[in-house]
Amino acid sequence: MQQYIWTKFVALALVSAGCALQAAVPELVDVRAIWSRAPHNAFTDLVRFNEHFYCVFREASRHVSNDGTIRVISSTDGDVWLPTAQFSVPGADLRDPKLSITAKGELMLLAAAAYPAPAEITHRSMSWLSRDGKEWTGPNQMDEPNLWLWRVTWYMGRGFGLAYHTVPDPFVRMYVTRNGRQFESLGDNLYSAGFPNESTLLFLPNDTAICLLRRDDKEPTAQLGTSQAPFRGWHWRDLGVRVGGPALLQLPDGRIIMGGRLYDGQQRTSLCWLDPDAGKLTEFLKLPSGGDSSYPGMVYYKGFLWVSYYSSHEGKTRIYFAKIRMPREDADKPKPKPLW
């Protein structure tokens, strides 16, 4: 009898340990297409604002065309989505919209207006703002032309972002805003090798900023930058992997997630752990995706990671929304080895 009780106890302990180990792995709970009305629906971002999810993306005839407009949709629970706003600029293709919440609690939309040749100005960064997600003011134009401010991240009452030069001799430069309407340069160019372009910033509690920077030249490996306040001098390391449409998010337990497109044999939208100390990316979840796909937006809410992205793996390019259970990390659990 004692042997039976001990055997049963061990079996239950093993089952419990197995369940705990399984529960520690991020789990894709649900993914669904939430928008496909335009011929081409792409380039998303996502925030949680006023008890709603807000998802933004471009609607157009093709991936590259001169007819892009910006659509905003919203949902309380991620199941039912309603159109909230739409933006256009005469004579311009609006591209790569991004959402953020300003220091004053306004919802801010950032996008680039691309002008077809033979226009002297190829690109102009613009912003719109809203207090309720329905009524918007703008556009507010960034003074310097041909600089694409790709994303703004708010920290200590100011919004920071890297803009990249869209004409010959590319480079990236830091800009800052206090109100989402006016933007000023923080000075020198930060990086210029290998056609740097899309970027995302994350600010850590110790006044450290990290930046993931896409490149698209002959050696298109992403760069990881780090800087201390006031964020004027940067140190760069090569991540050794190509990334498109990058986004960064830090979980409450300190882990950092990178979402974006990976290119190593199969283009896909994936989620990776980023170790900024080691300069390593470790893929942990491939989202259902393929072909023309990427540009995720990420929100952590009520123990789940919510991700918007676009993909053409089901034929037409559609906007998708994924719900991922994110258990907290066990400090004693061995960390996965990086893929790169």
mmCIF file of C-alpha atoms in Angstrom:
data_model
loop_
_atom_site.group_PDB
_atom_site.id
_atom_site.type_symbol
_atom_site.label_atom_id
_atom_site.label_comp_id
_atom_site.label_asym_id
_atom_site.label_seq_id
_atom_site.Cartn_x
_atom_site.Cartn_y
_atom_site.Cartn_z
ATOM 1 C CA MET A 1 0.000 0.000 0.000
ATOM 2 C CA GLN A 2 2.798 2.417 0.893
ATOM 3 C CA GLN A 3 4.502 1.614 -2.417
ATOM 4 C CA TYR A 4 1.220 2.283 -4.269
ATOM 5 C CA ILE A 5 0.731 5.635 -2.517
ATOM 6 C CA TRP A 6 4.331 6.660 -3.235
ATOM 7 C CA THR A 7 4.049 5.644 -6.908
ATOM 8 C CA LYS A 8 0.788 7.586 -7.286
ATOM 9 C CA PHE A 9 2.329 10.611 -5.582
ATOM 10 C CA VAL A 10 5.317 10.549 -7.960
ATOM 11 C CA ALA A 11 3.044 10.171 -10.982
ATOM 12 C CA LEU A 12 0.889 13.099 -9.922
ATOM 13 C CA ALA A 13 3.995 15.175 -9.278
ATOM 14 C CA LEU A 14 5.322 14.377 -12.742
ATOM 15 C CA VAL A 15 1.989 15.251 -14.349
ATOM 16 C CA SER A 16 1.865 18.495 -12.376
ATOM 17 C CA ALA A 17 5.421 19.368 -13.381
ATOM 18 C CA GLY A 18 4.640 18.581 -17.013
ATOM 19 C CA CYS A 19 1.568 20.798 -16.944
ATOM 20 C CA ALA A 20 3.549 23.596 -15.335
ATOM 21 C CA LEU A 21 6.272 23.271 -17.992
ATOM 22 C CA GLN A 22 3.684 23.274 -20.762
ATOM 23 C CA ALA A 23 1.906 26.288 -19.259
ATOM 24 C CA ALA A 24 5.197 28.226 -19.199
ATOM 25 C CA VAL A 25 5.312 28.251 -23.006
ATOM 26 C CA PRO A 26 3.554 31.115 -24.846
ATOM 27 C CA GLU A 27 0.365 29.741 -26.374
ATOM 28 C CA LEU A 28 -1.445 31.006 -29.460
ATOM 29 C CA VAL A 29 -5.024 31.052 -28.190
ATOM 30 C CA ASP A 30 -6.764 32.607 -31.179
ATOM 31 C CA VAL A 31 -6.008 34.283 -34.502
ATOM 32 C CA ARG A 32 -8.516 35.680 -36.968
ATOM 33 C CA ALA A 33 -8.773 37.970 -39.978
ATOM 34 C CA ILE A 34 -10.442 41.210 -38.871
ATOM 35 C CA TRP A 35 -10.331 43.332 -42.067
ATOM 36 C CA SER A 36 -10.041 42.751 -45.819
ATOM 37 C CA ARG A 37 -12.257 45.325 -47.523
ATOM 38 C CA ALA A 38 -9.566 46.954 -49.679
ATOM 39 C CA PRO A 39 -7.653 45.127 -52.444
ATOM 40 C CA HIS A 40 -4.517 45.438 -50.286
ATOM 41 C CA ASN A 41 -4.706 45.793 -46.461
ATOM 42 C CA ALA A 42 -1.352 46.086 -44.722
ATOM 43 C CA PHE A 43 1.176 47.739 -42.358
ATOM 44 C CA THR A 44 -0.554 47.621 -38.983
ATOM 45 C CA ASP A 45 -0.130 48.990 -35.496
ATOM 46 C CA LEU A 46 -2.086 48.498 -32.260
ATOM 47 C CA VAL A 47 -2.734 50.290 -28.942
ATOM 48 C CA ARG A 48 -5.121 49.998 -25.998
ATOM 49 C CA PHE A 49 -6.808 53.381 -25.418
ATOM 50 C CA ASN A 50 -9.955 54.327 -23.441
ATOM 51 C CA GLU A 51 -10.866 50.658 -22.828
ATOM 52 C CA HIS A 52 -10.657 49.860 -26.558
ATOM 53 C CA PHE A 53 -8.171 48.262 -28.895
ATOM 54 C CA TYR A 54 -7.329 50.581 -31.771
ATOM 55 C CA CYS A 55 -5.815 49.033 -34.895
ATOM 56 C CA VAL A 56 -4.487 51.149 -37.763
ATOM 57 C CA PHE A 57 -3.359 50.104 -41.254
ATOM 58 C CA ARG A 58 -3.064 51.179 -44.891
ATOM 59 C CA GLU A 59 -5.726 50.469 -47.512
ATOM 60 C CA ALA A 60 -4.665 50.601 -51.179
ATOM 61 C CA SER A 61 -4.750 48.797 -54.516
ATOM 62 C CA ARG A 62 -1.277 47.235 -54.097
ATOM 63 C CA HIS A 63 1.721 46.958 -51.774
ATOM 64 C CA VAL A 64 3.343 49.841 -53.668
ATOM 65 C CA SER A 65 0.871 52.271 -55.246
ATOM 66 C CA ASN A 66 -0.046 55.953 -55.141
ATOM 67 C CA ASP A 67 -3.524 55.555 -53.633
ATOM 68 C CA GLY A 68 -2.882 54.629 -50.006
ATOM 69 C CA THR A 69 -5.248 55.816 -47.280
ATOM 70 C CA ILE A 70 -5.158 55.128 -43.535
ATOM 71 C CA ARG A 71 -7.937 53.230 -41.764
ATOM 72 C CA VAL A 72 -8.515 53.055 -37.989
ATOM 73 C CA ILE A 73 -10.787 50.396 -36.482
ATOM 74 C CA SER A 74 -11.599 49.720 -32.819
ATOM 75 C CA SER A 75 -12.862 46.946 -30.572
ATOM 76 C CA THR A 76 -13.562 46.501 -26.878
ATOM 77 C CA ASP A 77 -12.708 42.789 -26.779
ATOM 78 C CA GLY A 78 -10.891 41.943 -30.013
ATOM 79 C CA ASP A 79 -13.870 40.038 -31.400
ATOM 80 C CA VAL A 80 -16.048 42.737 -33.002
ATOM 81 C CA TRP A 81 -14.278 45.549 -34.874
ATOM 82 C CA LEU A 82 -15.857 48.756 -36.114
ATOM 83 C CA PRO A 83 -14.434 51.411 -38.473
ATOM 84 C CA THR A 84 -13.519 54.541 -36.511
ATOM 85 C CA ALA A 85 -11.687 56.905 -38.868
ATOM 86 C CA GLN A 86 -10.077 57.168 -42.295
ATOM 87 C CA PHE A 87 -7.381 59.574 -43.501
ATOM 88 C CA SER A 88 -6.137 60.688 -46.901
ATOM 89 C CA VAL A 89 -3.874 63.440 -48.239
ATOM 90 C CA PRO A 90 -4.517 64.779 -51.783
ATOM 91 C CA GLY A 91 -1.817 63.668 -54.213
ATOM 92 C CA ALA A 92 -0.045 61.451 -51.667
ATOM 93 C CA ASP A 93 0.167 57.795 -50.737
ATOM 94 C CA LEU A 94 -0.140 57.436 -46.944
ATOM 95 C CA ARG A 95 2.073 54.647 -45.603
ATOM 96 C CA ASP A 96 3.126 52.758 -42.456
ATOM 97 C CA PRO A 97 0.772 54.281 -39.852
ATOM 98 C CA LYS A 98 1.705 54.030 -36.181
ATOM 99 C CA LEU A 99 -0.304 54.679 -33.006
ATOM 100 C CA SER A 100 0.859 55.934 -29.615
ATOM 101 C CA ILE A 101 -0.551 57.711 -26.562
ATOM 102 C CA THR A 102 0.945 61.126 -25.862
ATOM 103 C CA ALA A 103 2.064 62.460 -22.494
ATOM 104 C CA LYS A 104 -1.268 64.338 -22.295
ATOM 105 C CA GLY A 105 -3.294 61.198 -22.921
ATOM 106 C CA GLU A 106 -4.197 61.847 -26.549
ATOM 107 C CA LEU A 107 -4.235 59.155 -29.203
ATOM 108 C CA MET A 108 -1.607 59.990 -31.814
ATOM 109 C CA LEU A 109 -1.470 58.680 -35.370
ATOM 110 C CA LEU A 110 1.811 58.970 -37.269
ATOM 111 C CA ALA A 111 2.236 58.228 -40.986
ATOM 112 C CA ALA A 112 4.334 59.192 -43.996
ATOM 113 C CA ALA A 113 2.920 60.855 -47.097
ATOM 114 C CA ALA A 114 4.762 59.565 -50.179
ATOM 115 C CA TYR A 115 4.614 61.794 -53.265
ATOM 116 C CA PRO A 116 5.109 60.323 -56.757
ATOM 117 C CA ALA A 117 7.750 61.597 -59.176
ATOM 118 C CA PRO A 118 8.532 64.210 -60.370
ATOM 119 C CA ALA A 119 7.735 65.829 -56.992
ATOM 120 C CA GLU A 120 10.794 67.432 -55.371
ATOM 121 C CA ILE A 121 9.614 66.278 -51.954
ATOM 122 C CA THR A 122 9.400 62.488 -51.905
ATOM 123 C CA HIS A 123 8.123 62.030 -48.340
ATOM 124 C CA ARG A 124 6.651 64.108 -45.528
ATOM 125 C CA SER A 125 5.957 62.777 -42.023
ATOM 126 C CA MET A 126 2.566 63.747 -40.573
ATOM 127 C CA SER A 127 0.590 63.303 -37.354
ATOM 128 C CA TRP A 128 -3.049 63.438 -36.271
ATOM 129 C CA LEU A 129 -4.374 63.538 -32.685
ATOM 130 C CA SER A 130 -7.611 62.579 -30.942
ATOM 131 C CA ARG A 131 -8.989 62.680 -27.409
ATOM 132 C CA ASP A 132 -11.666 60.051 -28.024
ATOM 133 C CA GLY A 133 -10.525 58.030 -31.053
ATOM 134 C CA LYS A 134 -13.340 59.469 -33.172
ATOM 135 C CA GLU A 135 -12.684 63.181 -33.722
ATOM 136 C CA TRP A 136 -9.180 63.981 -34.989
ATOM 137 C CA THR A 137 -7.105 67.119 -35.598
ATOM 138 C CA GLY A 138 -4.371 67.344 -38.236
ATOM 139 C CA PRO A 139 -2.427 66.661 -40.259
ATOM 140 C CA ASN A 140 0.575 68.231 -38.548
ATOM 141 C CA GLN A 141 3.585 68.176 -40.882
ATOM 142 C CA MET A 142 7.159 67.636 -39.749
ATOM 143 C CA ASP A 143 9.158 70.651 -40.991
ATOM 144 C CA GLU A 144 12.014 68.765 -42.639
ATOM 145 C CA PRO A 145 11.021 66.974 -45.877
ATOM 146 C CA ASN A 146 12.293 63.598 -47.096
ATOM 147 C CA LEU A 147 12.702 62.298 -43.539
ATOM 148 C CA TRP A 148 10.427 59.398 -42.639
ATOM 149 C CA LEU A 149 9.670 59.354 -38.902
ATOM 150 C CA TRP A 150 8.724 55.724 -38.625
ATOM 151 C CA ARG A 151 7.521 55.328 -35.028
ATOM 152 C CA VAL A 152 7.260 57.480 -31.870
ATOM 153 C CA THR A 153 7.749 56.039 -28.375
ATOM 154 C CA TRP A 154 6.853 58.139 -25.319
ATOM 155 C CA TYR A 155 9.151 58.366 -22.308
ATOM 156 C CA MET A 156 9.254 60.863 -19.425
ATOM 157 C CA GLY A 157 6.768 63.234 -21.054
ATOM 158 C CA ARG A 158 8.358 63.260 -24.512
ATOM 159 C CA GLY A 159 7.950 61.259 -27.705
ATOM 160 C CA PHE A 160 11.141 59.959 -29.337
ATOM 161 C CA GLY A 161 11.623 58.455 -32.777
ATOM 162 C CA LEU A 162 14.193 57.820 -35.486
ATOM 163 C CA ALA A 163 13.558 59.296 -38.922
ATOM 164 C CA TYR A 164 15.378 57.973 -41.980
ATOM 165 C CA HIS A 165 16.430 59.940 -45.035
ATOM 166 C CA THR A 166 14.532 58.743 -48.116
ATOM 167 C CA VAL A 167 16.729 60.220 -50.860
ATOM 168 C CA PRO A 168 20.374 59.329 -51.724
ATOM 169 C CA ASP A 169 22.900 59.194 -48.867
ATOM 170 C CA PRO A 170 20.544 57.542 -46.343
ATOM 171 C CA PHE A 171 20.936 58.015 -42.605
ATOM 172 C CA VAL A 172 18.805 57.977 -39.441
ATOM 173 C CA ARG A 173 18.372 60.875 -37.021
ATOM 174 C CA MET A 174 16.580 61.184 -33.671
ATOM 175 C CA TYR A 175 13.562 63.481 -33.289
ATOM 176 C CA VAL A 176 11.608 64.425 -30.195
ATOM 177 C CA THR A 177 8.158 65.926 -29.569
ATOM 178 C CA ARG A 178 6.329 67.108 -26.465
ATOM 179 C CA ASN A 179 2.842 67.374 -27.955
ATOM 180 C CA GLY A 180 2.766 65.169 -31.071
ATOM 181 C CA ARG A 181 2.410 68.231 -33.298
ATOM 182 C CA GLN A 182 5.876 69.752 -33.507
ATOM 183 C CA PHE A 183 9.071 67.716 -33.868
ATOM 184 C CA GLU A 184 12.657 68.812 -33.335
ATOM 185 C CA SER A 185 15.928 67.131 -34.179
ATOM 186 C CA LEU A 186 18.265 65.957 -31.424
ATOM 187 C CA GLY A 187 21.251 66.717 -33.644
ATOM 188 C CA ASP A 188 23.706 64.479 -35.426
ATOM 189 C CA ASN A 189 22.971 61.544 -37.707
ATOM 190 C CA LEU A 190 23.068 58.321 -35.702
ATOM 191 C CA TYR A 191 23.733 55.645 -38.330
ATOM 192 C CA SER A 192 24.280 55.565 -42.105
ATOM 193 C CA ALA A 193 25.747 52.208 -43.234
ATOM 194 C CA GLY A 194 23.720 49.693 -45.237
ATOM 195 C CA PHE A 195 20.606 51.796 -45.976
ATOM 196 C CA PRO A 196 19.101 52.058 -42.452
ATOM 197 C CA ASN A 197 15.339 52.687 -42.394
ATOM 198 C CA GLU A 198 12.572 51.238 -40.159
ATOM 199 C CA SER A 199 13.201 51.377 -36.427
ATOM 200 C CA THR A 200 11.611 50.880 -33.030
ATOM 201 C CA LEU A 201 12.614 52.207 -29.615
ATOM 202 C CA LEU A 202 12.170 50.821 -26.113
ATOM 203 C CA PHE A 203 13.034 52.696 -22.914
ATOM 204 C CA LEU A 204 14.163 50.680 -19.897
ATOM 205 C CA PRO A 205 13.696 51.760 -16.248
ATOM 206 C CA ASN A 206 17.394 52.686 -15.853
ATOM 207 C CA ASP A 207 17.233 55.527 -18.420
ATOM 208 C CA THR A 208 18.592 53.247 -21.128
ATOM 209 C CA ALA A 209 17.097 53.257 -24.620
ATOM 210 C CA ILE A 210 17.410 50.357 -27.035
ATOM 211 C CA CYS A 211 16.731 50.582 -30.762
ATOM 212 C CA LEU A 212 16.203 47.860 -33.329
ATOM 213 C CA LEU A 213 17.090 49.213 -36.779
ATOM 214 C CA ARG A 214 16.314 47.582 -40.122
ATOM 215 C CA ARG A 215 18.798 47.698 -43.002
ATOM 216 C CA ASP A 216 18.275 46.742 -46.671
ATOM 217 C CA ASP A 217 21.580 47.008 -48.500
ATOM 218 C CA LYS A 218 23.914 44.213 -49.650
ATOM 219 C CA GLU A 219 24.337 43.080 -46.030
ATOM 220 C CA PRO A 220 20.801 43.628 -44.703
ATOM 221 C CA THR A 221 21.356 42.591 -41.085
ATOM 222 C CA ALA A 222 19.518 44.495 -38.361
ATOM 223 C CA GLN A 223 21.380 46.659 -35.873
ATOM 224 C CA LEU A 224 20.790 46.876 -32.123
ATOM 225 C CA GLY A 225 21.527 50.288 -30.642
ATOM 226 C CA THR A 226 21.804 51.312 -26.989
ATOM 227 C CA SER A 227 21.994 54.769 -25.477
ATOM 228 C CA GLN A 228 21.804 56.503 -22.105
ATOM 229 C CA ALA A 229 19.820 59.666 -21.414
ATOM 230 C CA PRO A 230 19.764 62.227 -23.023
ATOM 231 C CA PHE A 231 20.006 59.704 -25.926
ATOM 232 C CA ARG A 232 22.412 61.581 -28.177
ATOM 233 C CA GLY A 233 25.265 59.050 -28.350
ATOM 234 C CA TRP A 234 24.555 55.470 -29.486
ATOM 235 C CA HIS A 235 26.461 52.182 -29.508
ATOM 236 C CA TRP A 236 25.511 49.746 -32.307
ATOM 237 C CA ARG A 237 25.852 45.953 -32.632
ATOM 238 C CA ASP A 238 25.013 43.725 -35.592
ATOM 239 C CA LEU A 239 22.265 41.183 -34.777
ATOM 240 C CA GLY A 240 23.294 38.972 -37.696
ATOM 241 C CA VAL A 241 19.718 38.495 -38.939
ATOM 242 C CA ARG A 242 17.462 40.424 -41.309
ATOM 243 C CA VAL A 243 14.273 41.868 -39.801
ATOM 244 C CA GLY A 244 11.403 43.836 -41.364
ATOM 245 C CA GLY A 245 8.703 45.968 -39.774
ATOM 246 C CA PRO A 246 10.172 45.704 -36.251
ATOM 247 C CA ALA A 247 8.239 46.369 -33.034
ATOM 248 C CA LEU A 248 9.416 46.038 -29.416
ATOM 249 C CA LEU A 249 7.471 45.447 -26.192
ATOM 250 C CA GLN A 250 8.621 44.744 -22.622
ATOM 251 C CA LEU A 251 6.558 42.415 -20.445
ATOM 252 C CA PRO A 252 5.971 43.131 -16.728
ATOM 253 C CA ASP A 253 8.556 40.459 -15.817
ATOM 254 C CA GLY A 254 11.223 42.293 -17.841
ATOM 255 C CA ARG A 255 11.413 40.072 -20.922
ATOM 256 C CA ILE A 256 11.533 41.904 -24.240
ATOM 257 C CA ILE A 257 9.592 40.789 -27.314
ATOM 258 C CA MET A 258 10.482 41.692 -30.893
ATOM 259 C CA GLY A 259 7.784 41.266 -33.513
ATOM 260 C CA GLY A 260 8.492 41.518 -37.230
ATOM 261 C CA ARG A 261 9.236 39.764 -40.505
ATOM 262 C CA LEU A 262 11.971 37.119 -40.676
ATOM 263 C CA TYR A 263 13.612 36.175 -43.970
ATOM 264 C CA ASP A 264 15.723 33.064 -43.320
ATOM 265 C CA GLY A 265 14.397 30.793 -46.071
ATOM 266 C CA GLN A 266 10.720 31.527 -45.446
ATOM 267 C CA GLN A 267 9.286 35.003 -45.035
ATOM 268 C CA ARG A 268 6.943 35.077 -42.065
ATOM 269 C CA THR A 269 5.713 37.243 -39.210
ATOM 270 C CA SER A 270 7.189 35.961 -35.966
ATOM 271 C CA LEU A 271 7.706 36.836 -32.322
ATOM 272 C CA CYS A 272 11.182 36.633 -30.809
ATOM 273 C CA TRP A 273 12.796 37.153 -27.439
ATOM 274 C CA LEU A 274 15.370 39.940 -27.538
ATOM 275 C CA ASP A 275 18.343 39.742 -25.189
ATOM 276 C CA PRO A 276 19.858 43.240 -25.375
ATOM 277 C CA ASP A 277 22.882 42.279 -23.260
ATOM 278 C CA ALA A 278 23.886 39.401 -25.538
ATOM 279 C CA GLY A 279 22.566 41.061 -28.704
ATOM 280 C CA LYS A 280 20.539 37.963 -29.622
ATOM 281 C CA LEU A 281 17.095 37.202 -31.042
ATOM 282 C CA THR A 282 15.364 33.897 -30.226
ATOM 283 C CA GLU A 283 12.222 33.045 -32.176
ATOM 284 C CA PHE A 284 9.462 31.603 -29.973
ATOM 285 C CA LEU A 285 6.289 31.799 -32.068
ATOM 286 C CA LYS A 286 5.606 31.907 -35.790
ATOM 287 C CA LEU A 287 2.248 33.530 -36.432
ATOM 288 C CA PRO A 288 0.073 32.067 -39.215
ATOM 289 C CA SER A 289 1.593 34.062 -42.079
ATOM 290 C CA GLY A 290 3.530 33.985 -45.309
ATOM 291 C CA GLY A 291 4.294 35.860 -48.494
ATOM 292 C CA ASP A 292 3.475 39.552 -48.175
ATOM 293 C CA SER A 293 3.341 39.777 -44.377
ATOM 294 C CA SER A 294 4.685 41.672 -41.346
ATOM 295 C CA TYR A 295 4.358 45.028 -39.538
ATOM 296 C CA PRO A 296 2.923 43.823 -36.241
ATOM 297 C CA GLY A 297 1.520 45.982 -33.478
ATOM 298 C CA MET A 298 1.671 44.566 -29.930
ATOM 299 C CA VAL A 299 -0.239 45.197 -26.688
ATOM 300 C CA TYR A 300 0.111 43.343 -23.371
ATOM 301 C CA TYR A 301 -3.257 43.290 -21.599
ATOM 302 C CA LYS A 302 -4.703 41.039 -18.865
ATOM 303 C CA GLY A 303 -2.003 38.390 -19.129
ATOM 304 C CA PHE A 304 -2.196 38.107 -22.914
ATOM 305 C CA LEU A 305 -0.154 39.466 -25.784
ATOM 306 C CA TRP A 306 -2.428 40.878 -28.465
ATOM 307 C CA VAL A 307 -0.879 41.264 -31.915
ATOM 308 C CA SER A 308 -2.117 42.886 -35.113
ATOM 309 C CA TYR A 309 -0.336 42.097 -38.382
ATOM 310 C CA TYR A 310 -1.050 41.548 -42.053
ATOM 311 C CA SER A 311 -0.444 38.538 -44.284
ATOM 312 C CA SER A 312 -1.240 37.048 -47.696
ATOM 313 C CA HIS A 313 -0.903 33.376 -46.727
ATOM 314 C CA GLU A 314 -4.626 32.866 -47.422
ATOM 315 C CA GLY A 315 -4.462 34.612 -50.804
ATOM 316 C CA LYS A 316 -5.518 38.221 -50.349
ATOM 317 C CA THR A 317 -3.615 40.500 -47.986
ATOM 318 C CA ARG A 318 -5.720 40.769 -44.825
ATOM 319 C CA ILE A 319 -5.402 42.265 -41.354
ATOM 320 C CA TYR A 320 -5.079 39.601 -38.630
ATOM 321 C CA PHE A 321 -5.440 39.757 -34.862
ATOM 322 C CA ALA A 322 -3.817 37.201 -32.556
ATOM 323 C CA LYS A 323 -4.297 36.460 -28.859
ATOM 324 C CA ILE A 324 -1.335 34.803 -27.115
ATOM 325 C CA ARG A 325 -1.211 33.598 -23.513
ATOM 326 C CA MET A 326 2.043 34.829 -21.941
ATOM 327 C CA PRO A 327 2.883 33.089 -18.654
ATOM 328 C CA ARG A 328 5.405 34.815 -16.422
ATOM 329 C CA GLU A 329 8.943 33.562 -16.665
ATOM 330 C CA ASP A 330 10.252 31.158 -14.006
ATOM 331 C CA ALA A 331 13.587 32.559 -12.881
ATOM 332 C CA ASP A 332 14.983 29.017 -12.429
ATOM 333 C CA LYS A 333 13.932 27.813 -15.862
ATOM 334 C CA PRO A 334 16.788 27.480 -18.410
ATOM 335 C CA LYS A 335 16.478 30.114 -21.136
ATOM 336 C CA PRO A 336 16.216 28.934 -24.786
ATOM 337 C CA LYS A 337 19.264 29.102 -26.985
ATOM 338 C CA PRO A 338 19.214 31.807 -29.675
ATOM 339 C CA LEU A 339 18.704 30.759 -33.280
ATOM 340 C CA TRP A 340 21.230 33.263 -34.596
#
